Short mmCIF file of C-alpha atoms in Angstrom, two decimals:
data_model
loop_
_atom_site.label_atom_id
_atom_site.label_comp_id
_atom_site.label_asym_id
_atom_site.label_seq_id
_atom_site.Cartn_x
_atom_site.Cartn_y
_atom_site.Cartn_z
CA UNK K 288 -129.23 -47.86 79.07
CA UNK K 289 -126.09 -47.35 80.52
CA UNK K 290 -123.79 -49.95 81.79
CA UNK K 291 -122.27 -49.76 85.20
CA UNK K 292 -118.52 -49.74 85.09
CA UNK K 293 -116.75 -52.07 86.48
CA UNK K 294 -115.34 -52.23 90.09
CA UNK K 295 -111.80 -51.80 90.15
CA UNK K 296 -110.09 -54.38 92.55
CA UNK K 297 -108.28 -52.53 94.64
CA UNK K 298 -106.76 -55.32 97.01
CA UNK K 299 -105.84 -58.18 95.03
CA UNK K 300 -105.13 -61.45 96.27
CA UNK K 301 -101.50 -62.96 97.42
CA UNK K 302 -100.56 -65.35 94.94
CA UNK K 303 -100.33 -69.10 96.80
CA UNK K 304 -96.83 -69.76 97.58
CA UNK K 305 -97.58 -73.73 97.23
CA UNK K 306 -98.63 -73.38 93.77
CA UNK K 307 -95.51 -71.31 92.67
CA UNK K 308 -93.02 -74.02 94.29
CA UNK K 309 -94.90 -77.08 92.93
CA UNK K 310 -94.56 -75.18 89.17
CA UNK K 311 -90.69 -73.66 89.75
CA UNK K 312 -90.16 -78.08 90.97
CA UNK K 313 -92.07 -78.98 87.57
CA UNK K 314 -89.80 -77.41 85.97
CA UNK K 315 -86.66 -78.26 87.50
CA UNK K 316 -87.95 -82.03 86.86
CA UNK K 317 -88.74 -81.50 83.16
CA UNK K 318 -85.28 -79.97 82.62
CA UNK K 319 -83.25 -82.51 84.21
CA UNK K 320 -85.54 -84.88 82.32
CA UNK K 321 -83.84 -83.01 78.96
CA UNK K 322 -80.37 -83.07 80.31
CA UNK K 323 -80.41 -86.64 80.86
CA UNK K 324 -82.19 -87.47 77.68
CA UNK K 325 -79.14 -85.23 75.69
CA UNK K 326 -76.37 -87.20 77.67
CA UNK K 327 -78.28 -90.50 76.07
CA UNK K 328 -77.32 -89.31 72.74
CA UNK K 329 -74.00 -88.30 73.56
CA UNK K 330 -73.06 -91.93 74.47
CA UNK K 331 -75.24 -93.33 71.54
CA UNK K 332 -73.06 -90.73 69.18
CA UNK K 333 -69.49 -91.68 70.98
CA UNK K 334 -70.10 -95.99 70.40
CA UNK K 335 -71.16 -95.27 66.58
CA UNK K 336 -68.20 -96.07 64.06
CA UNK K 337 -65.99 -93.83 62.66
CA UNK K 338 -65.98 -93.05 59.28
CA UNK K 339 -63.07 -95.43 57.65
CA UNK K 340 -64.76 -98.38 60.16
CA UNK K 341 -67.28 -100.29 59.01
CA UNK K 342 -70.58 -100.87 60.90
CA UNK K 343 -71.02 -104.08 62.32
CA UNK K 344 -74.29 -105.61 60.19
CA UNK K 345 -75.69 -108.73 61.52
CA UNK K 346 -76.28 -109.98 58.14
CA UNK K 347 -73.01 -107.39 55.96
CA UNK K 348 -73.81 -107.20 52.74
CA UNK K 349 -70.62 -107.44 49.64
CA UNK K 350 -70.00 -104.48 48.49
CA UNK K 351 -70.64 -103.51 45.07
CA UNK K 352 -67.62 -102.62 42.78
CA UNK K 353 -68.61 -99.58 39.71
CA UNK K 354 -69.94 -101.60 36.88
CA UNK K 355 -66.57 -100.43 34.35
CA UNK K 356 -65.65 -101.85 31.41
CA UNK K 357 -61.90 -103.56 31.75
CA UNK K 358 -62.21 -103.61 35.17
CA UNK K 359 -63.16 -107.46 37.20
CA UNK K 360 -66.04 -107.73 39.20
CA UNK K 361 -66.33 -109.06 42.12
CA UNK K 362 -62.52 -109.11 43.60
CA UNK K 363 -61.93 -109.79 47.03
CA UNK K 364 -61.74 -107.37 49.44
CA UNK K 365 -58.00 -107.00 50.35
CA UNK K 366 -57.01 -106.61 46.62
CA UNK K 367 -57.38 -102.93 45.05
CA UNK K 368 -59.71 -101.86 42.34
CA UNK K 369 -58.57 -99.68 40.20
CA UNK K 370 -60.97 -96.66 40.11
CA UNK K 371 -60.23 -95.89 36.24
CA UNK K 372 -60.56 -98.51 33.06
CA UNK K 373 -57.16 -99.59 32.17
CA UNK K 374 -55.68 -97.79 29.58
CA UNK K 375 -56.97 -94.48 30.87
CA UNK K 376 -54.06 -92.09 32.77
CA UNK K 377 -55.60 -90.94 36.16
CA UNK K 378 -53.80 -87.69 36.07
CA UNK K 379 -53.50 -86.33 32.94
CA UNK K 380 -50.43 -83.90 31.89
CA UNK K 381 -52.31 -80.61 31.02
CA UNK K 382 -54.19 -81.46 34.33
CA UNK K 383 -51.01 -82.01 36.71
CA UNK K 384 -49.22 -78.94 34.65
CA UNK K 385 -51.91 -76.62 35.50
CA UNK K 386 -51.80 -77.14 39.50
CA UNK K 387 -47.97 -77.02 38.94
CA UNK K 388 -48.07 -73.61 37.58
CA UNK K 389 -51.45 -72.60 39.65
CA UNK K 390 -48.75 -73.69 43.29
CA UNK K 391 -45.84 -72.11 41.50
CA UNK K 392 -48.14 -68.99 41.07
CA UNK K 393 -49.41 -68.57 44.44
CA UNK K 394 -44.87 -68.62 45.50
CA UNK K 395 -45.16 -64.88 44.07
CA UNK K 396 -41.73 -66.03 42.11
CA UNK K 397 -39.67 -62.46 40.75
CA UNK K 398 -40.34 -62.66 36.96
CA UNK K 399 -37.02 -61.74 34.53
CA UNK K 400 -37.24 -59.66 31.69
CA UNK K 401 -33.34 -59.91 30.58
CA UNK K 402 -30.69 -57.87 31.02
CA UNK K 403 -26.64 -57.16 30.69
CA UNK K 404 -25.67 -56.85 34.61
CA UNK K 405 -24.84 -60.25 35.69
CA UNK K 406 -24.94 -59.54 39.55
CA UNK K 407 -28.95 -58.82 38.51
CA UNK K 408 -29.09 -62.10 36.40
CA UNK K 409 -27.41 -64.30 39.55
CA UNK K 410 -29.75 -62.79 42.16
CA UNK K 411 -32.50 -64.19 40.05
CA UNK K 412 -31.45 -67.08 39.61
CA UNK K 413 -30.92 -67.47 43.33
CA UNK K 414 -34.09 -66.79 44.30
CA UNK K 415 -35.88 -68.86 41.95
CA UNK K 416 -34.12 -71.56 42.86
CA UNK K 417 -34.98 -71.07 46.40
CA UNK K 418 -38.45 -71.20 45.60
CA UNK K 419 -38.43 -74.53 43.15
CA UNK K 420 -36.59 -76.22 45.84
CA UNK K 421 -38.99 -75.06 48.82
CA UNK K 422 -41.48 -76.59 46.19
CA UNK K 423 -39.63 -79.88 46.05
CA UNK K 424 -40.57 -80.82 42.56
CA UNK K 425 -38.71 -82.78 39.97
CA UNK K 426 -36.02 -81.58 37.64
CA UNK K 427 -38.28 -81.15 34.60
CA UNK K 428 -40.92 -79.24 36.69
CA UNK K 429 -37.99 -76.59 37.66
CA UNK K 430 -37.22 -76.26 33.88
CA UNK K 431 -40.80 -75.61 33.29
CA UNK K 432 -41.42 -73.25 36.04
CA UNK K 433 -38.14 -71.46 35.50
CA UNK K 434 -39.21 -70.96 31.62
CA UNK K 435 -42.58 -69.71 32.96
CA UNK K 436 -41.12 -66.78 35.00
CA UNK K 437 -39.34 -65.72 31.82
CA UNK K 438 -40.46 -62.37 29.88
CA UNK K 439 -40.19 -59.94 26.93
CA UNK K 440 -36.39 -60.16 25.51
CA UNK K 441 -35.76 -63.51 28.52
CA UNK K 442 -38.59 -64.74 26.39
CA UNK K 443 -37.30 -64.84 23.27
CA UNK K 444 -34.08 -66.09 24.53
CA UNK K 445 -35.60 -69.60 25.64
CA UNK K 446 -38.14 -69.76 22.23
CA UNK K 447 -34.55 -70.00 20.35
CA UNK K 448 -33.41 -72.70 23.13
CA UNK K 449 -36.59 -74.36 22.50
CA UNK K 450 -35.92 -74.68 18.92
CA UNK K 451 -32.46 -75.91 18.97
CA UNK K 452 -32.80 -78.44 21.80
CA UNK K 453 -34.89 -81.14 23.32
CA UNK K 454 -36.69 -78.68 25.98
CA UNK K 455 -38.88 -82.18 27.29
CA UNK K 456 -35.44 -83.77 28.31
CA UNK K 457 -33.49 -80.90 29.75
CA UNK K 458 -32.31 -81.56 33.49
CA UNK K 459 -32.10 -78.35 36.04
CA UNK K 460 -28.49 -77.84 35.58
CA UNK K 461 -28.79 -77.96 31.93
CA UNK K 462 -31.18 -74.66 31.97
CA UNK K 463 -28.42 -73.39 34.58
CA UNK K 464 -26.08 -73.70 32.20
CA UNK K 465 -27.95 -72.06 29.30
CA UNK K 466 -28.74 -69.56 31.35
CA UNK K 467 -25.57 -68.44 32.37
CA UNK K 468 -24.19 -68.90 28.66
CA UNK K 469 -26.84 -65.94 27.70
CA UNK K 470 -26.62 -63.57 30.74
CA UNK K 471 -22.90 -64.13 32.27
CA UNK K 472 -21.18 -62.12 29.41
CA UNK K 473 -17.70 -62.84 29.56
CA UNK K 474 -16.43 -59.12 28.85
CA UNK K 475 -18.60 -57.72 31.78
CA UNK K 476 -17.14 -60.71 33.70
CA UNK K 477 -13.96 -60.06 33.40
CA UNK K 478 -14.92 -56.06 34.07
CA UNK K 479 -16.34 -57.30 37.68
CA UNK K 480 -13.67 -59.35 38.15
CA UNK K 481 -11.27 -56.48 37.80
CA UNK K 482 -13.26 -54.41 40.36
CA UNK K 483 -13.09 -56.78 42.69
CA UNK K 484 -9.78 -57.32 42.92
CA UNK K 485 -8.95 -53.20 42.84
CA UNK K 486 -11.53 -52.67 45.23
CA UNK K 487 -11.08 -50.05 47.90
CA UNK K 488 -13.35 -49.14 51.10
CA UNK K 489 -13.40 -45.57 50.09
CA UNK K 490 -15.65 -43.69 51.98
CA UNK K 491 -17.82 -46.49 52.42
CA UNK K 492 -18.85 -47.79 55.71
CA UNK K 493 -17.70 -51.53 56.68
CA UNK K 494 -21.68 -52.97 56.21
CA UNK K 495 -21.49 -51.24 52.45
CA UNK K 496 -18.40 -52.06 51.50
CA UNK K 497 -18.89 -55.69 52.58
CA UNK K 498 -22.28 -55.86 51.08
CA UNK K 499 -20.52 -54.77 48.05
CA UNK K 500 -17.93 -57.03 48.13
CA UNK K 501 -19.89 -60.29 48.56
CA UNK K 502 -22.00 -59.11 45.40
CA UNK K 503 -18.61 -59.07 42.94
CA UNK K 504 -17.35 -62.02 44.76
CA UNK K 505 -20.33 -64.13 43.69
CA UNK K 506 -18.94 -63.39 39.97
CA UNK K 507 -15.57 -64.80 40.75
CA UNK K 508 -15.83 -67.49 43.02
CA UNK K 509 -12.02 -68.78 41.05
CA UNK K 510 -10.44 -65.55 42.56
CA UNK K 511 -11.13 -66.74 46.54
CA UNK K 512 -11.41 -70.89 46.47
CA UNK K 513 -10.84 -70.81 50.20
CA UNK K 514 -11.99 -68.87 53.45
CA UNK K 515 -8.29 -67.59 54.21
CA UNK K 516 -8.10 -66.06 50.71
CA UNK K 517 -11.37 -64.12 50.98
CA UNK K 518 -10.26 -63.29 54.50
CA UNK K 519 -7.18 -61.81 52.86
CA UNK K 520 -8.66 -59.79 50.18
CA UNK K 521 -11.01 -58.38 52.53
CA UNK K 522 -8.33 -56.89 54.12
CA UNK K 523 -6.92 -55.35 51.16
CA UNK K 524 -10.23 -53.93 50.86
CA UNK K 525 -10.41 -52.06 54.45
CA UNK K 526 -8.84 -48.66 55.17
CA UNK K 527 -5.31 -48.99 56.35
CA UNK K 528 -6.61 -47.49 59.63
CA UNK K 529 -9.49 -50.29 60.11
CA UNK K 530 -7.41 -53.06 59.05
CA UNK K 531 -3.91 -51.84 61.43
CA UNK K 532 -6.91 -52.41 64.14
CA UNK K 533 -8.82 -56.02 62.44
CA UNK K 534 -5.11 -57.25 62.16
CA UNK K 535 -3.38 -56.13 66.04
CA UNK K 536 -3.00 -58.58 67.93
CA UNK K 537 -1.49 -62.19 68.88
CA UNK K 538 -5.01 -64.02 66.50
CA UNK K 539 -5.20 -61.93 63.30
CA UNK K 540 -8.65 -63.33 61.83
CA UNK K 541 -9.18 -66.26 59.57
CA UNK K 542 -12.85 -66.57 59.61
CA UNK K 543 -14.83 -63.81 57.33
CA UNK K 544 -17.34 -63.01 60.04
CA UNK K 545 -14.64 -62.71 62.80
CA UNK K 546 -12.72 -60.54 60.20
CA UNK K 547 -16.85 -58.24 59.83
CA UNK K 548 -16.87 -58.04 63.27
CA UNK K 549 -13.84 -56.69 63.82
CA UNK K 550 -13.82 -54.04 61.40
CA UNK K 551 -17.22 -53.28 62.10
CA UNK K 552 -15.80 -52.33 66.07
CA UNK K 553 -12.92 -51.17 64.79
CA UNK K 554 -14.96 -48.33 62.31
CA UNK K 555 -16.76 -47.79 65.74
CA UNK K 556 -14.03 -46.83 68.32
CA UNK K 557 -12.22 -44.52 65.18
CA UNK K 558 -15.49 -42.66 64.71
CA UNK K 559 -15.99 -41.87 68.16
CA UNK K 560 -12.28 -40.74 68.53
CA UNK K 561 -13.37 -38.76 65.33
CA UNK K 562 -16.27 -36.83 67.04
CA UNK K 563 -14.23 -36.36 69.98
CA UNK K 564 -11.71 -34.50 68.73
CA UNK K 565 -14.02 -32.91 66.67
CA UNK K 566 -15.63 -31.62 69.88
CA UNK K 567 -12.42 -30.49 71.35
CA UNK K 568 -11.39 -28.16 68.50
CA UNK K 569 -14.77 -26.90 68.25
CA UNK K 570 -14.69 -25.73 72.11
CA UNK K 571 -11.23 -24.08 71.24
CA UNK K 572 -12.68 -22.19 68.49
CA UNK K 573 -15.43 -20.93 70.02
CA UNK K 574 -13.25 -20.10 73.40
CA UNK K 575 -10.69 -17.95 71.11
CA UNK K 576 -13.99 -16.11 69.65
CA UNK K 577 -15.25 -15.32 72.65
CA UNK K 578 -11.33 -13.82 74.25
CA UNK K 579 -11.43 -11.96 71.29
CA UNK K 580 -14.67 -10.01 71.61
CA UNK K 581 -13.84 -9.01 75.18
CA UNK K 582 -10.25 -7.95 74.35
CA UNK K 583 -10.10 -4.09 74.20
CA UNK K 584 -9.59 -1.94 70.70
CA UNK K 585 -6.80 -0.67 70.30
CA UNK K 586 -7.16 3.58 69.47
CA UNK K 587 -5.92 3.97 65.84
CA UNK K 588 -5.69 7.61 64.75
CA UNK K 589 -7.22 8.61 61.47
CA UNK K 590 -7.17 12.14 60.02
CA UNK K 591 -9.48 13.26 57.12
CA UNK K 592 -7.85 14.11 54.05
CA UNK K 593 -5.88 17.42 54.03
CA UNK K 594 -6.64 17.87 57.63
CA UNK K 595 -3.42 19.37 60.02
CA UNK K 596 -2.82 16.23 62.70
CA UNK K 597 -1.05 17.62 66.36
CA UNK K 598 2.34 17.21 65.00
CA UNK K 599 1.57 20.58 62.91
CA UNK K 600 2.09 18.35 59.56
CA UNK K 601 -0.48 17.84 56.75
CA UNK K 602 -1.39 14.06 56.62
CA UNK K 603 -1.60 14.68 52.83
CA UNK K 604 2.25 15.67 52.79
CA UNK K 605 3.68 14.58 56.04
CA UNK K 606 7.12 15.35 55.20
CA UNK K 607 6.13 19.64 54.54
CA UNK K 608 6.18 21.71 57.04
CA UNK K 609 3.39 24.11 57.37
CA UNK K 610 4.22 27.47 55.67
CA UNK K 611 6.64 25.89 53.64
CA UNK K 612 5.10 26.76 49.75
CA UNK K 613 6.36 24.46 46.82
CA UNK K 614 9.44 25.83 44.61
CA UNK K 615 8.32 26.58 41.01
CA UNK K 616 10.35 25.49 38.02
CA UNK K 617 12.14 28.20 35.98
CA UNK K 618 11.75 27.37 32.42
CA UNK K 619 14.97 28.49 30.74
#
């Protein structure tokens, strides 16, 4: 038996507009319905205590202090209970040492392995003390940082310290002092002392030479105890024609950036007086080569060997005349 198919409806209804706007109004009730209940909590959230505030209980109930031996129970409320038994340090050393070094870590402090150059020696020491005081720790922390920076032959140097003093007890300046006992050498001192007071721009620009100069003076602070005496040696250090220019003038400098800046200007205008003269003699040059290429040749006669020139003489024997054969010599 077959079944009949089915009839395909090819009109179908219009949907009723009044039951789409009753459902689309359902809905707009249900969600402002959820909107309003969400705003509830909101306020319900916003009265609730914070945190550090306690609740208000109708009935509060004591609170209970941590059943520890050596500790009282039931103090009152405004007086503090120790969280720890007495006799027990909250923070203990190896604890407090290992965040010290973990913070001192994290700095990215330069490490020193030792060496002879003090200008190397001071720059280290400068920058590690930038870093302990940035960390604002005590005296005895710096020590202990310090020492941890220390390497291979730097190393050894503060085991022998260790050994013949009380390392516990020894302030900043105290490990400044060792330090500069074991890496200031006295002969290499007095070496950069010498340079710096024979030092001499050279062919140095003003930034280099000053850069320089700054470095040696660190080693021999004695040699310049004032502003006006590093202002002097620095002009000793100029080139005569940089320092004619620093020094003209009503206001010679007494300041040691005034005295920078003016050589710095000074190096300036005498370069570019440089290059311009150097352009002017190179046009000159170049203007004589190029006269010279268009100036005519001069003619320039040149016989071949043994040939007769127009003057009827041999250019081999100029002073012969033609025919004239040479005289032989009689032996007698």
């Amino acid at each position: 038996m077959v079944r009949p198919r089915k009839q395909i409806n090819l009109n179908p209804q219009e949907p009723d507009l009044a039951n789409v706007v009753a459902t689309l109004q359902r809905q707009l009730l249900e969600q402002q319905l959820e909107t309003n209940r969400l705003r509830e909590q909101v306020a319900r959230l916003n009265q609730i205590p914070q945190a550090n505030e306690e609740p208000l209980q109708d009935n509060p109930v004591p609170p209970v202090a941590p059943q520890v031996p050596g500790v009282r129970q039931g103090v009152p409320r405004n007086v503090e209970v120790p969280l720890v038994p007495e006799g027990i340090q909250a923070n203990p050393p190896l604890v407090r040492e290992d965040l010290l070094f973990e913070r001192f870590r994290r700095m990215k402090a330069p490490e020193f392995e030792g060496t002879t150059d003090p200008l190397e020696a001071d720059n280290w020491l400068i920058d590690i003390q930038v870093i302990l005081d940035f960390m604002g720790i005590t005296e005895r922390e710096k020590v202990l940082c310090a020492s941890f920076a220390l390497k291979k032959d730097a190393r050894h140097w503060w085991m022998t310290v260790q050994m013949r003093k009380d390392v516990a007890a020894m302030s900043w300046q105290d490990f400044v002092a060792e330090f500069r006992m074991m890496y200031y050498n006295s002969e290499i001192l007095a070496a950069q002392q010498d340079e710096f007071t024979s030092m001499k721009q050279g062919s140095m620009t003003v930034l280099e030479a000053v850069k320089k100069f700054e470095q040696l003076a660190r080693l021999c602070p004695e040699l310049i105890p004032n502003e006006t005496a590093k202002v002097r040696r620095m002009m000793k250090m100029f080139r005569t024609d940089i320092a004619k220019q620093v020094s003209a003038g009503s206001s010679p400098p007494t300041q040691v950036s005034d005295c920078i800046s003016r050589a710095i200007r000074a190096e300036y205008w005498i370069n570019q007086d440089k290059e311009a003269r150097a352009q002017i003699f190179k046009a000159k040059k170049e203007e004589k080569t190029v006269v010279k290429q268009f100036q005519p040749r001069q003619n320039q006669e040149s016989y071949p060997k043994g040939q007769i020139n127009n003057s009827g003489q041999n250019s081999k024997h100029k002073n012969r005349r033609p025919f004239d054969r040479p005289r032989k010599i009689r032996s007698s």
